[in-house]
Amino acid sequence: MKKQFNKNILVTGGAGFIGSHVLRLFVNKYPDYQIINLDKLTYAGNLENLKDIENKENYHFIKGDICNQDLLNEIFENHHINGVIHLAAESHVDRSIEDPSAFVETNVFGTISLLNTAKKYWPGNTKDNLFYHISTDEVYGALGKTDLFTEKTAYDPKSPYSASKASSDHFVRAYHNTYELPTVISNCSNNYGPNQFPEKLIPLIINNIRQKKLLPVYGKGENVRDWLYVEDHAKAIDLVFHKGKIGETYNIGGSNEWKNIDLVKLICRIMDKKLKRQSDESKQLITFVSDRPGHDLRYAIDASKIINELGWEPGLQFKKGIDKTINWYLNNQQWLDNVVNKSYLKYYDKMYGSR
Ligand code: NAD
Ligand code: TYD
């Protein structure tokens, strides 16, 4: 007999960086939930990230696009979906500057397709269903030297990526306001940790140090980001999903600001020790390159709402988190080589085709 689950949750983008950590947490912590992972497996999606849970009874993977309305209907219908945790997105600012349209397609149209499906299958039912949209602090724009983003900060996105995420946030709120769709949103600061694609700053620097390649620092390296360990974000997502108030927004952040240049130098120092290189050897690889156009100066989050109202706390101190992260990449060099070589994409094409 088919097992009855207490909840049927659709996680989108679960083969990506944050999604894979969210899936691992939910699949292991909630054996009574059925978790469906819908992922298009773009260059950023990697099933290797989910090897340890792929055979669990309560986990099911579907390769597909969140823009495919027929597929979404089929999934909601067949799996009686009553919760959505929506992470699927194009997520890299530099790529959004190269080609904004892919960001509009997935981040805006894809989100609207999902909202329409939830609206269709959950008519008037706000009690047992939840559409949880995962967003970024970048929707708030750039900060000066001292202030913080709160949930009340006005939206002021400045890159094509953040503009597409801001647009999707607005649609989620509009569906709540107009159709009473039960929604909740969280906006998080920069994540770091295992399984992040090495186009983002921290894994890119680790990968380049490992290969003794140049370390590109944009502009003067003065830009500031607030870094949060990915598992702490996953725990916050668990809390918001279960305890968050419908219609609300929660900011999530590490209270851990680093100037890019200081962060790059820290990673150099740690890796020189671990790789038994001369002290200051990797620092010589730092190269200041042309700045990112429209580069936001500083992001920093005031997370007091989720801390005070839902009891969340960022668990891992940065020094421990960065050490753990560097160890993970050094112990998983094959993972890095595979994603950089894109050999896994050929494998997906063979296994799943395109949908
Ligand atoms: P990622 O790029 O690592 O993963 C994105 C995943 O979405 C991939 O598995 C990809 O295959 C999938 N995907 C892309 N387009 C799709 C489509 N059309 N249909 C189905 N699947 C698709 O991203 P990430 O860093 O894990 O970010 C996840 C979410 O969290 C995003 O919504 C992002 O905006 C948000 N976020 C990220 C950060 C961060 O620091 N990485 C911070 C705050 C918020
Ligand atoms: P990134 O990891 O792309 O995240 P985001 O732009 O979403 O904050 O970049 C983090 C910071 O590092 C950002 O200020 C841009 C900078 N950066 C570099 O200096 N060099 C690089 O090669 C990359 C990828 C980013």
PDB file of N, CA, C and O in Angstrom, residues 88-131:
ATOM      1  N   ALA A  88      14.004  27.735  -6.688  1.00  0.00           N
ATOM      2  CA  ALA A  88      14.555  27.716  -8.052  1.00  0.00           C
ATOM      3  C   ALA A  88      14.720  29.135  -8.567  1.00  0.00           C
ATOM      4  O   ALA A  88      13.811  29.950  -8.484  1.00  0.00           O
ATOM      5  N   ALA A  89      15.896  29.408  -9.084  1.00  0.00           N
ATOM      6  CA  ALA A  89      16.153  30.751  -9.620  1.00  0.00           C
ATOM      7  C   ALA A  89      17.450  30.737 -10.405  1.00  0.00           C
ATOM      8  O   ALA A  89      18.297  29.856 -10.226  1.00  0.00           O
ATOM      9  N   GLU A  90      17.593  31.697 -11.269  1.00  0.00           N
ATOM     10  CA  GLU A  90      18.916  32.081 -11.750  1.00  0.00           C
ATOM     11  C   GLU A  90      19.460  32.987 -10.658  1.00  0.00           C
ATOM     12  O   GLU A  90      18.783  33.931 -10.239  1.00  0.00           O
ATOM     13  N   SER A  91      20.693  32.706 -10.190  1.00  0.00           N
ATOM     14  CA  SER A  91      21.093  33.336  -8.931  1.00  0.00           C
ATOM     15  C   SER A  91      22.389  34.159  -8.988  1.00  0.00           C
ATOM     16  O   SER A  91      22.795  34.708  -7.969  1.00  0.00           O
ATOM     17  N   HIS A  92      23.014  34.248 -10.156  1.00  0.00           N
ATOM     18  CA  HIS A  92      24.322  34.912 -10.149  1.00  0.00           C
ATOM     19  C   HIS A  92      24.276  36.293 -10.806  1.00  0.00           C
ATOM     20  O   HIS A  92      23.931  36.427 -11.981  1.00  0.00           O
ATOM     21  N   VAL A  93      24.659  37.311 -10.029  1.00  0.00           N
ATOM     22  CA  VAL A  93      24.569  38.706 -10.485  1.00  0.00           C
ATOM     23  C   VAL A  93      25.346  38.923 -11.794  1.00  0.00           C
ATOM     24  O   VAL A  93      24.839  39.542 -12.740  1.00  0.00           O
ATOM     25  N   ASP A  94      26.569  38.388 -11.870  1.00  0.00           N
ATOM     26  CA  ASP A  94      27.376  38.634 -13.084  1.00  0.00           C
ATOM     27  C   ASP A  94      26.699  38.061 -14.327  1.00  0.00           C
ATOM     28  O   ASP A  94      26.718  38.674 -15.392  1.00  0.00           O
ATOM     29  N   ARG A  95      26.097  36.883 -14.192  1.00  0.00           N
ATOM     30  CA  ARG A  95      25.377  36.316 -15.342  1.00  0.00           C
ATOM     31  C   ARG A  95      24.168  37.171 -15.694  1.00  0.00           C
ATOM     32  O   ARG A  95      23.781  37.281 -16.852  1.00  0.00           O
ATOM     33  N   SER A  96      23.530  37.770 -14.676  1.00  0.00           N
ATOM     34  CA  SER A  96      22.336  38.594 -14.948  1.00  0.00           C
ATOM     35  C   SER A  96      22.720  39.849 -15.720  1.00  0.00           C
ATOM     36  O   SER A  96      21.920  40.401 -16.465  1.00  0.00           O
ATOM     37  N   ILE A  97      23.960  40.291 -15.522  1.00  0.00           N
ATOM     38  CA  ILE A  97      24.428  41.474 -16.252  1.00  0.00           C
ATOM     39  C   ILE A  97      24.684  41.093 -17.715  1.00  0.00           C
ATOM     40  O   ILE A  97      24.403  41.857 -18.635  1.00  0.00           O
ATOM     41  N   GLU A  98      25.155  39.854 -17.928  1.00  0.00           N
ATOM     42  CA  GLU A  98      25.395  39.354 -19.300  1.00  0.00           C
ATOM     43  C   GLU A  98      24.092  39.112 -20.040  1.00  0.00           C
ATOM     44  O   GLU A  98      23.969  39.415 -21.226  1.00  0.00           O
ATOM     45  N   ASP A  99      23.104  38.504 -19.349  1.00  0.00           N
ATOM     46  CA  ASP A  99      21.854  38.115 -20.024  1.00  0.00           C
ATOM     47  C   ASP A  99      20.671  38.183 -19.054  1.00  0.00           C
ATOM     48  O   ASP A  99      20.301  37.178 -18.446  1.00  0.00           O
ATOM     49  N   PRO A 100      20.060  39.365 -18.935  1.00  0.00           N
ATOM     50  CA  PRO A 100      18.951  39.499 -17.971  1.00  0.00           C
ATOM     51  C   PRO A 100      17.742  38.636 -18.310  1.00  0.00           C
ATOM     52  O   PRO A 100      16.981  38.274 -17.417  1.00  0.00           O
ATOM     53  N   SER A 101      17.551  38.271 -19.570  1.00  0.00           N
ATOM     54  CA  SER A 101      16.277  37.642 -19.945  1.00  0.00           C
ATOM     55  C   SER A 101      16.063  36.283 -19.268  1.00  0.00           C
ATOM     56  O   SER A 101      14.938  35.942 -18.894  1.00  0.00           O
ATOM     57  N   ALA A 102      17.142  35.511 -19.093  1.00  0.00           N
ATOM     58  CA  ALA A 102      16.990  34.205 -18.422  1.00  0.00           C
ATOM     59  C   ALA A 102      16.485  34.418 -16.994  1.00  0.00           C
ATOM     60  O   ALA A 102      15.771  33.574 -16.434  1.00  0.00           O
ATOM     61  N   PHE A 103      16.845  35.557 -16.406  1.00  0.00           N
ATOM     62  CA  PHE A 103      16.444  35.862 -15.023  1.00  0.00           C
ATOM     63  C   PHE A 103      14.964  36.231 -14.955  1.00  0.00           C
ATOM     64  O   PHE A 103      14.260  35.879 -14.017  1.00  0.00           O
ATOM     65  N   VAL A 104      14.503  36.942 -15.997  1.00  0.00           N
ATOM     66  CA  VAL A 104      13.076  37.285 -16.047  1.00  0.00           C
ATOM     67  C   VAL A 104      12.267  36.003 -16.247  1.00  0.00           C
ATOM     68  O   VAL A 104      11.250  35.777 -15.581  1.00  0.00           O
ATOM     69  N   GLU A 105      12.764  35.157 -17.130  1.00  0.00           N
ATOM     70  CA  GLU A 105      12.054  33.916 -17.454  1.00  0.00           C
ATOM     71  C   GLU A 105      11.851  33.061 -16.189  1.00  0.00           C
ATOM     72  O   GLU A 105      10.713  32.775 -15.810  1.00  0.00           O
ATOM     73  N   THR A 106      12.933  32.685 -15.549  1.00  0.00           N
ATOM     74  CA  THR A 106      12.802  31.777 -14.392  1.00  0.00           C
ATOM     75  C   THR A 106      12.304  32.511 -13.143  1.00  0.00           C
ATOM     76  O   THR A 106      11.362  32.068 -12.489  1.00  0.00           O
ATOM     77  N   ASN A 107      12.941  33.636 -12.825  1.00  0.00           N
ATOM     78  CA  ASN A 107      12.658  34.254 -11.517  1.00  0.00           C
ATOM     79  C   ASN A 107      11.288  34.929 -11.487  1.00  0.00           C
ATOM     80  O   ASN A 107      10.627  34.922 -10.447  1.00  0.00           O
ATOM     81  N   VAL A 108      10.871  35.498 -12.629  1.00  0.00           N
ATOM     82  CA  VAL A 108       9.576  36.183 -12.629  1.00  0.00           C
ATOM     83  C   VAL A 108       8.489  35.257 -13.197  1.00  0.00           C
ATOM     84  O   VAL A 108       7.556  34.877 -12.477  1.00  0.00           O
ATOM     85  N   PHE A 109       8.620  34.849 -14.463  1.00  0.00           N
ATOM     86  CA  PHE A 109       7.576  33.995 -15.052  1.00  0.00           C
ATOM     87  C   PHE A 109       7.447  32.672 -14.313  1.00  0.00           C
ATOM     88  O   PHE A 109       6.347  32.172 -14.098  1.00  0.00           O
ATOM     89  N   GLY A 110       8.586  32.092 -13.936  1.00  0.00           N
ATOM     90  CA  GLY A 110       8.547  30.807 -13.218  1.00  0.00           C
ATOM     91  C   GLY A 110       7.791  30.942 -11.908  1.00  0.00           C
ATOM     92  O   GLY A 110       6.976  30.087 -11.546  1.00  0.00           O
ATOM     93  N   THR A 111       8.048  32.032 -11.187  1.00  0.00           N
ATOM     94  CA  THR A 111       7.358  32.244  -9.905  1.00  0.00           C
ATOM     95  C   THR A 111       5.858  32.441 -10.140  1.00  0.00           C
ATOM     96  O   THR A 111       5.024  31.890  -9.402  1.00  0.00           O
ATOM     97  N   ILE A 112       5.517  33.182 -11.184  1.00  0.00           N
ATOM     98  CA  ILE A 112       4.090  33.395 -11.467  1.00  0.00           C
ATOM     99  C   ILE A 112       3.409  32.065 -11.832  1.00  0.00           C
ATOM    100  O   ILE A 112       2.277  31.799 -11.406  1.00  0.00           O
ATOM    101  N   SER A 113       4.104  31.222 -12.590  1.00  0.00           N
ATOM    102  CA  SER A 113       3.518  29.912 -12.933  1.00  0.00           C
ATOM    103  C   SER A 113       3.228  29.112 -11.668  1.00  0.00           C
ATOM    104  O   SER A 113       2.161  28.496 -11.534  1.00  0.00           O
ATOM    105  N   LEU A 114       4.174  29.142 -10.741  1.00  0.00           N
ATOM    106  CA  LEU A 114       3.974  28.410  -9.488  1.00  0.00           C
ATOM    107  C   LEU A 114       2.826  29.004  -8.674  1.00  0.00           C
ATOM    108  O   LEU A 114       2.012  28.276  -8.103  1.00  0.00           O
ATOM    109  N   LEU A 115       2.778  30.348  -8.627  1.00  0.00           N
ATOM    110  CA  LEU A 115       1.691  31.013  -7.880  1.00  0.00           C
ATOM    111  C   LEU A 115       0.340  30.652  -8.487  1.00  0.00           C
ATOM    112  O   LEU A 115      -0.625  30.353  -7.767  1.00  0.00           O
ATOM    113  N   ASN A 116       0.270  30.667  -9.829  1.00  0.00           N
ATOM    114  CA  ASN A 116      -1.006  30.330 -10.492  1.00  0.00           C
ATOM    115  C   ASN A 116      -1.432  28.905 -10.167  1.00  0.00           C
ATOM    116  O   ASN A 116      -2.619  28.626  -9.971  1.00  0.00           O
ATOM    117  N   THR A 117      -0.454  28.011 -10.110  1.00  0.00           N
ATOM    118  CA  THR A 117      -0.791  26.610  -9.827  1.00  0.00           C
ATOM    119  C   THR A 117      -1.304  26.475  -8.400  1.00  0.00           C
ATOM    120  O   THR A 117      -2.319  25.816  -8.147  1.00  0.00           O
ATOM    121  N   ALA A 118      -0.602  27.126  -7.466  1.00  0.00           N
ATOM    122  CA  ALA A 118      -1.046  27.058  -6.057  1.00  0.00           C
ATOM    123  C   ALA A 118      -2.447  27.653  -5.931  1.00  0.00           C
ATOM    124  O   ALA A 118      -3.308  27.103  -5.227  1.00  0.00           O
ATOM    125  N   LYS A 119      -2.679  28.748  -6.611  1.00  0.00           N
ATOM    126  CA  LYS A 119      -3.997  29.408  -6.543  1.00  0.00           C
ATOM    127  C   LYS A 119      -5.095  28.482  -7.084  1.00  0.00           C
ATOM    128  O   LYS A 119      -6.182  28.379  -6.513  1.00  0.00           O
ATOM    129  N   LYS A 120      -4.757  27.764  -8.161  1.00  0.00           N
ATOM    130  CA  LYS A 120      -5.736  26.862  -8.774  1.00  0.00           C
ATOM    131  C   LYS A 120      -6.067  25.663  -7.869  1.00  0.00           C
ATOM    132  O   LYS A 120      -7.220  25.275  -7.739  1.00  0.00           O
ATOM    133  N   TYR A 121      -5.036  25.122  -7.221  1.00  0.00           N
ATOM    134  CA  TYR A 121      -5.259  23.879  -6.450  1.00  0.00           C
ATOM    135  C   TYR A 121      -5.616  24.128  -4.990  1.00  0.00           C
ATOM    136  O   TYR A 121      -6.004  23.217  -4.283  1.00  0.00           O
ATOM    137  N   TRP A 122      -5.451  25.380  -4.524  1.00  0.00           N
ATOM    138  CA  TRP A 122      -5.760  25.662  -3.121  1.00  0.00           C
ATOM    139  C   TRP A 122      -6.846  26.728  -3.025  1.00  0.00           C
ATOM    140  O   TRP A 122      -6.651  27.745  -2.326  1.00  0.00           O
ATOM    141  N   PRO A 123      -7.980  26.554  -3.657  1.00  0.00           N
ATOM    142  CA  PRO A 123      -8.944  27.649  -3.648  1.00  0.00           C
ATOM    143  C   PRO A 123      -9.485  27.885  -2.240  1.00  0.00           C
ATOM    144  O   PRO A 123      -9.985  26.968  -1.603  1.00  0.00           O
ATOM    145  N   GLY A 124      -9.343  29.111  -1.768  1.00  0.00           N
ATOM    146  CA  GLY A 124      -9.901  29.516  -0.471  1.00  0.00           C
ATOM    147  C   GLY A 124      -9.358  28.755   0.716  1.00  0.00           C
ATOM    148  O   GLY A 124      -9.888  28.857   1.818  1.00  0.00           O
ATOM    149  N   ASN A 125      -8.294  27.981   0.544  1.00  0.00           N
ATOM    150  CA  ASN A 125      -7.811  27.190   1.675  1.00  0.00           C
ATOM    151  C   ASN A 125      -6.518  27.766   2.221  1.00  0.00           C
ATOM    152  O   ASN A 125      -5.437  27.503   1.729  1.00  0.00           O
ATOM    153  N   THR A 126      -6.635  28.587   3.242  1.00  0.00           N
ATOM    154  CA  THR A 126      -5.426  29.206   3.787  1.00  0.00           C
ATOM    155  C   THR A 126      -4.876  28.421   4.977  1.00  0.00           C
ATOM    156  O   THR A 126      -3.776  28.680   5.419  1.00  0.00           O
ATOM    157  N   LYS A 127      -5.627  27.475   5.480  1.00  0.00           N
ATOM    158  CA  LYS A 127      -5.230  26.819   6.730  1.00  0.00           C
ATOM    159  C   LYS A 127      -4.153  25.742   6.539  1.00  0.00           C
ATOM    160  O   LYS A 127      -3.184  25.698   7.265  1.00  0.00           O
ATOM    161  N   ASP A 128      -4.355  24.899   5.535  1.00  0.00           N
ATOM    162  CA  ASP A 128      -3.470  23.738   5.418  1.00  0.00           C
ATOM    163  C   ASP A 128      -2.372  23.904   4.378  1.00  0.00           C
ATOM    164  O   ASP A 128      -1.601  22.973   4.138  1.00  0.00           O
ATOM    165  N   ASN A 129      -2.330  25.055   3.711  1.00  0.00           N
ATOM    166  CA  ASN A 129      -1.372  25.223   2.623  1.00  0.00           C
ATOM    167  C   ASN A 129      -0.429  26.395   2.883  1.00  0.00           C
ATOM    168  O   ASN A 129      -0.786  27.329   3.595  1.00  0.00           O
ATOM    169  N   LEU A 130       0.743  26.322   2.268  1.00  0.00           N
ATOM    170  CA  LEU A 130       1.670  27.458   2.384  1.00  0.00           C
ATOM    171  C   LEU A 130       2.564  27.548   1.158  1.00  0.00           C
ATOM    172  O   LEU A 130       3.171  26.554   0.739  1.00  0.00           O
ATOM    173  N   PHE A 131       2.654  28.744   0.617  1.00  0.00           N
ATOM    174  CA  PHE A 131       3.588  29.033  -0.472  1.00  0.00           C
ATOM    175  C   PHE A 131       4.717  29.877   0.118  1.00  0.00           C
ATOM    176  O   PHE A 131       4.523  31.030   0.473  1.00  0.00           O
TER     177      PHE A 131
END
